Amino acid sequence: MLCQMIQNRVIKIALKISKLILGICVLAGVAFVGFVIHWHMSPKSYEAVEVSQVFKPGFGVNGFHWVLGKKASAQGLWLSDLSPLMIYWLLLRGLIFIVLSFLITQAFQRILVSIHSIETFHQNNVKQFKIIAQYGLIAFFFSFFNFSYIQGEFDINFHLATAPLLLTISSYVLAEVFREGNKLSEDQKLMI
Amino acid sequence: MSIVVNLDVMLAKRKMKSKDLAAKIGITVSNLSLLKTGKARGIRFNTLEAICRELNCQPGDILEYRSDDEVHEND
């Protein structure tokens, strides 16, 4: 009984955290789209934005700094130095990671809701874990490389992102565990 | 499946309704129906014991093995 209560509390906390992450993803997505629209309307507003780490591969986009005056680092570039193609690539990449984070969290949330309503080994959970694994593969693909094309110089970087790969493998394993659990649960239901 | 459940035959012999048997052995009518139609994956010993007690019969009167060929012939 006590164990059940603790489990329920943990699931409730996990559900709240997943809702928070979903909210952050939505806000980040809106901010990204808002940035594109505003950048189109007034490109001069972004002249003081320095980019440094944005061409590194891996999950996410980082390295935008608002700088007043001198650049923070010697390798840094002004956002206005980048071609529209590069800016669109960085935004598209960022949006892909935001959307993937949203979809993965949403799938986890569905599993948590199912566990909360004591339908842990429902067939849908197997499907959700397989979906998470597929999103993990997409995240792995986009984390694997990044490129830059600035003033005629093309540079491509590769990186073996282990986190999305581990997510994919563990999700496939969990899908199999839940499939077996579903089979046992069905057997149990049909045992008179 | 090769195991055939002859529960409906025994119920007819004892002139007992499924509803009454279900109430006496403490299972739901739908579960008893699953057992009668052969859709159940298994039967617990205590369920079998209760059925035999209430119908005054042996497990062999309820459960019967038939080879797959025999089952298909009857179908």
Coordinates of C-alpha atoms in Angstrom, one line a residue:
Chain A
M1 CA 0.0 0.0 0.0
L2 CA 2.8 2.4 1.0
C3 CA 4.8 1.3 -2.0
Q4 CA 1.8 2.0 -4.3
M5 CA 1.4 5.5 -2.7
I6 CA 5.1 6.3 -3.3
Q7 CA 4.8 5.0 -6.9
N8 CA 1.8 7.2 -7.5
R9 CA 3.6 10.2 -6.1
V10 CA 6.7 9.6 -8.2
I11 CA 4.5 9.3 -11.4
K12 CA 2.7 12.5 -10.5
I13 CA 6.0 14.3 -10.1
A14 CA 7.2 12.8 -13.4
L15 CA 4.0 13.9 -15.1
K16 CA 4.4 17.5 -13.8
I17 CA 8.0 17.6 -15.0
S18 CA 7.0 16.3 -18.4
K19 CA 4.3 19.0 -18.6
L20 CA 7.0 21.6 -17.7
I21 CA 9.3 20.3 -20.4
L22 CA 6.5 20.4 -23.0
G23 CA 5.8 24.0 -22.0
I24 CA 9.5 24.9 -22.3
C25 CA 9.6 23.3 -25.8
V26 CA 6.5 25.2 -26.9
L27 CA 8.0 28.5 -25.6
A28 CA 11.4 27.7 -27.3
G29 CA 9.6 26.9 -30.6
V30 CA 7.6 30.1 -30.5
A31 CA 10.7 32.1 -29.7
F32 CA 12.5 30.5 -32.6
V33 CA 9.7 31.2 -35.1
G34 CA 9.4 34.7 -33.6
F35 CA 13.1 35.3 -34.1
V36 CA 12.8 34.3 -37.8
I37 CA 9.9 36.6 -38.4
H38 CA 11.5 39.5 -36.5
W39 CA 14.9 38.9 -38.3
H40 CA 13.1 39.2 -41.6
M41 CA 11.4 42.4 -40.6
S42 CA 14.4 44.1 -39.0
P43 CA 17.8 42.4 -39.7
K44 CA 19.6 45.4 -38.1
S45 CA 18.3 44.4 -34.7
Y46 CA 20.5 41.3 -34.8
E47 CA 23.8 43.0 -35.8
A48 CA 25.0 42.7 -32.2
V49 CA 24.5 39.0 -31.9
E50 CA 27.7 36.9 -31.9
V51 CA 27.7 33.3 -32.9
S52 CA 30.4 31.0 -31.7
Q53 CA 29.5 27.3 -31.1
V54 CA 26.6 27.0 -33.4
F55 CA 28.4 25.0 -36.1
K56 CA 29.4 22.2 -33.7
P57 CA 27.5 18.9 -34.1
G58 CA 25.5 17.4 -31.2
F59 CA 22.0 17.7 -29.8
G60 CA 20.8 21.3 -29.7
V61 CA 21.9 24.7 -30.9
N62 CA 24.0 26.9 -28.7
G63 CA 26.5 29.7 -28.9
F64 CA 24.3 32.8 -29.6
H65 CA 25.5 35.8 -27.5
W66 CA 24.2 39.3 -27.4
V67 CA 27.3 41.4 -27.5
L68 CA 27.6 45.1 -27.1
G69 CA 30.8 46.4 -28.6
K70 CA 33.7 44.0 -29.1
K71 CA 33.3 40.3 -29.9
A72 CA 33.7 38.0 -26.9
S73 CA 36.1 35.6 -28.7
A74 CA 38.5 35.7 -31.6
Q75 CA 36.6 32.8 -33.4
G76 CA 33.3 34.4 -33.0
L77 CA 31.2 35.7 -35.9
W78 CA 28.5 38.3 -36.1
L79 CA 25.1 36.9 -37.0
S80 CA 24.9 39.5 -39.8
D81 CA 28.1 37.9 -41.4
L82 CA 26.1 34.7 -42.0
S83 CA 24.3 34.1 -45.2
P84 CA 20.5 33.6 -45.0
L85 CA 21.1 29.9 -46.0
M86 CA 23.3 29.4 -42.9
I87 CA 20.8 31.2 -40.6
Y88 CA 17.9 29.1 -42.0
W89 CA 20.0 25.9 -41.5
L90 CA 20.7 26.8 -37.9
L91 CA 17.1 27.6 -37.2
L92 CA 15.9 24.5 -39.0
R93 CA 18.3 22.4 -36.9
G94 CA 17.2 24.1 -33.7
L95 CA 13.6 23.6 -34.6
I96 CA 14.1 19.9 -35.3
F97 CA 15.7 19.4 -31.8
I98 CA 12.9 21.4 -30.2
V99 CA 10.2 19.4 -32.0
L100 CA 11.9 16.1 -31.3
S101 CA 12.2 17.0 -27.6
F102 CA 8.5 17.8 -27.6
L103 CA 7.5 14.6 -29.3
I104 CA 9.7 12.4 -27.1
T105 CA 8.4 14.0 -23.9
Q106 CA 4.9 13.7 -25.2
A107 CA 5.4 10.0 -25.8
F108 CA 6.9 9.5 -22.3
Q109 CA 3.9 11.4 -20.9
R110 CA 1.5 9.0 -22.5
I111 CA 3.3 6.1 -21.0
L112 CA 3.3 7.7 -17.6
V113 CA -0.5 8.4 -17.8
S114 CA -1.0 4.7 -18.8
I115 CA 1.1 3.6 -15.8
H116 CA -0.8 6.0 -13.5
S117 CA -4.1 4.4 -14.6
I118 CA -2.7 0.9 -13.8
E119 CA -2.5 -0.1 -17.5
T120 CA 1.3 -0.5 -17.4
F121 CA 1.6 -3.2 -20.0
H122 CA -0.9 -1.8 -22.4
Q123 CA -0.2 -2.5 -26.1
N124 CA 0.0 1.3 -26.7
N125 CA 3.1 1.6 -24.4
V126 CA 5.0 -0.8 -26.7
K127 CA 4.1 1.4 -29.6
Q128 CA 5.1 4.6 -27.8
F129 CA 8.5 3.1 -26.9
K130 CA 9.1 2.2 -30.5
I131 CA 8.1 5.7 -31.6
I132 CA 10.6 7.2 -29.0
A133 CA 13.3 4.9 -30.4
Q134 CA 12.5 6.2 -33.9
Y135 CA 12.7 9.8 -32.7
G136 CA 16.0 9.0 -31.0
L137 CA 17.3 7.7 -34.4
I138 CA 16.3 11.0 -36.1
A139 CA 18.0 12.9 -33.3
F140 CA 21.1 10.8 -33.6
F141 CA 21.2 11.5 -37.4
F142 CA 20.9 15.3 -36.9
S143 CA 23.4 15.3 -34.0
F144 CA 25.9 13.4 -36.1
F145 CA 26.9 16.4 -38.3
N146 CA 26.8 20.1 -38.7
F147 CA 28.3 22.4 -41.3
S148 CA 29.1 26.0 -42.0
Y149 CA 29.5 27.9 -45.2
I150 CA 30.9 31.3 -44.6
Q151 CA 32.4 33.6 -47.1
G152 CA 33.1 30.8 -49.6
E153 CA 34.6 28.4 -47.0
F154 CA 32.7 25.2 -46.4
D155 CA 33.4 23.3 -43.2
I156 CA 31.7 20.1 -42.0
N157 CA 32.0 18.6 -38.5
F158 CA 31.0 15.1 -37.3
H159 CA 30.3 13.9 -33.8
L160 CA 29.1 10.6 -32.4
A161 CA 26.3 11.7 -30.1
T162 CA 25.8 8.8 -27.6
A163 CA 22.8 10.2 -25.8
P164 CA 20.3 9.8 -28.7
L165 CA 21.8 6.5 -29.6
L166 CA 21.4 5.2 -26.0
L167 CA 17.8 6.6 -26.0
T168 CA 17.1 4.6 -29.1
I169 CA 18.6 1.3 -27.8
S170 CA 17.1 1.6 -24.4
S171 CA 13.6 2.4 -25.9
Y172 CA 13.8 -0.6 -28.2
V173 CA 14.8 -2.8 -25.2
L174 CA 11.9 -1.3 -23.1
A175 CA 9.5 -1.9 -26.0
E176 CA 10.5 -5.6 -26.0
V177 CA 10.1 -5.7 -22.1
F178 CA 6.7 -4.1 -22.3
R179 CA 5.7 -6.4 -25.2
E180 CA 6.6 -9.4 -23.0
G181 CA 4.8 -7.8 -20.1
N182 CA 1.7 -7.3 -22.3
K183 CA 1.7 -11.0 -23.3
L184 CA 2.0 -12.1 -19.6
S185 CA -0.7 -9.7 -18.6
E186 CA -3.0 -11.1 -21.3
D187 CA -2.2 -14.6 -20.2
Q188 CA -3.0 -13.7 -16.6
K189 CA -6.4 -12.2 -17.7
L190 CA -7.3 -15.4 -19.5
M191 CA -6.3 -17.6 -16.7
I192 CA -9.6 -18.6 -15.0
Chain B
M1 CA -6.5 -26.1 -29.2
S2 CA -6.2 -29.8 -28.3
I3 CA -7.8 -29.5 -24.9
V4 CA -11.6 -29.4 -25.1
V5 CA -13.7 -28.1 -22.2
N6 CA -16.9 -30.1 -21.8
L7 CA -18.3 -27.8 -19.1
D8 CA -21.6 -27.1 -20.9
V9 CA -22.2 -30.9 -21.2
M10 CA -21.6 -31.3 -17.4
L11 CA -23.8 -28.4 -16.7
A12 CA -26.6 -29.9 -18.9
K13 CA -26.2 -33.2 -17.1
R14 CA -26.5 -31.6 -13.7
K15 CA -29.3 -29.3 -14.9
M16 CA -27.4 -26.3 -13.6
K17 CA -27.2 -22.8 -15.1
S18 CA -23.9 -21.1 -15.8
K19 CA -24.9 -18.2 -13.6
D20 CA -25.5 -20.4 -10.6
L21 CA -22.2 -22.3 -11.0
A22 CA -20.3 -19.0 -11.4
A23 CA -21.9 -17.7 -8.2
K24 CA -21.1 -21.0 -6.3
I25 CA -17.4 -21.1 -7.3
G26 CA -16.9 -17.4 -7.0
I27 CA -16.0 -16.4 -10.6
T28 CA -17.8 -14.0 -13.0
V29 CA -20.2 -15.3 -15.6
S30 CA -18.0 -13.8 -18.3
N31 CA -15.0 -15.8 -17.1
L32 CA -17.0 -19.0 -17.0
S33 CA -18.2 -18.2 -20.5
L34 CA -14.5 -17.9 -21.6
L35 CA -13.8 -21.3 -20.0
K36 CA -16.8 -22.9 -21.7
T37 CA -16.0 -21.5 -25.1
G38 CA -12.3 -22.6 -24.9
K39 CA -11.0 -19.1 -25.1
A40 CA -9.3 -19.3 -21.7
R41 CA -5.5 -19.8 -21.8
G42 CA -5.6 -21.9 -18.6
I43 CA -7.5 -23.0 -15.5
R44 CA -6.3 -22.7 -11.9
F45 CA -6.3 -25.9 -9.8
N46 CA -8.6 -24.2 -7.2
T47 CA -11.1 -23.2 -9.9
L48 CA -11.1 -26.8 -11.3
E49 CA -11.5 -28.1 -7.7
A50 CA -14.5 -25.8 -7.1
I51 CA -16.1 -26.9 -10.4
C52 CA -15.6 -30.6 -9.7
R53 CA -17.0 -30.1 -6.1
E54 CA -20.1 -28.3 -7.3
L55 CA -20.8 -30.5 -10.3
N56 CA -19.8 -33.7 -8.4
C57 CA -17.5 -34.9 -11.1
Q58 CA -13.9 -35.6 -12.0
P59 CA -11.5 -33.2 -13.9
G60 CA -11.6 -35.7 -16.8
D61 CA -15.3 -35.1 -17.1
I62 CA -14.7 -31.5 -17.8
L63 CA -11.4 -31.5 -19.7
E64 CA -10.7 -33.8 -22.6
Y65 CA -7.7 -34.2 -24.9
R66 CA -8.4 -34.5 -28.6
S67 CA -5.8 -34.4 -31.3
D68 CA -5.9 -31.4 -33.7
D69 CA -7.1 -33.7 -36.5
E70 CA -10.1 -34.8 -34.5
V71 CA -10.9 -31.2 -33.5
H72 CA -10.8 -30.1 -37.2
E73 CA -13.0 -33.1 -38.2
N74 CA -15.6 -32.1 -35.7
D75 CA -15.5 -28.4 -36.9

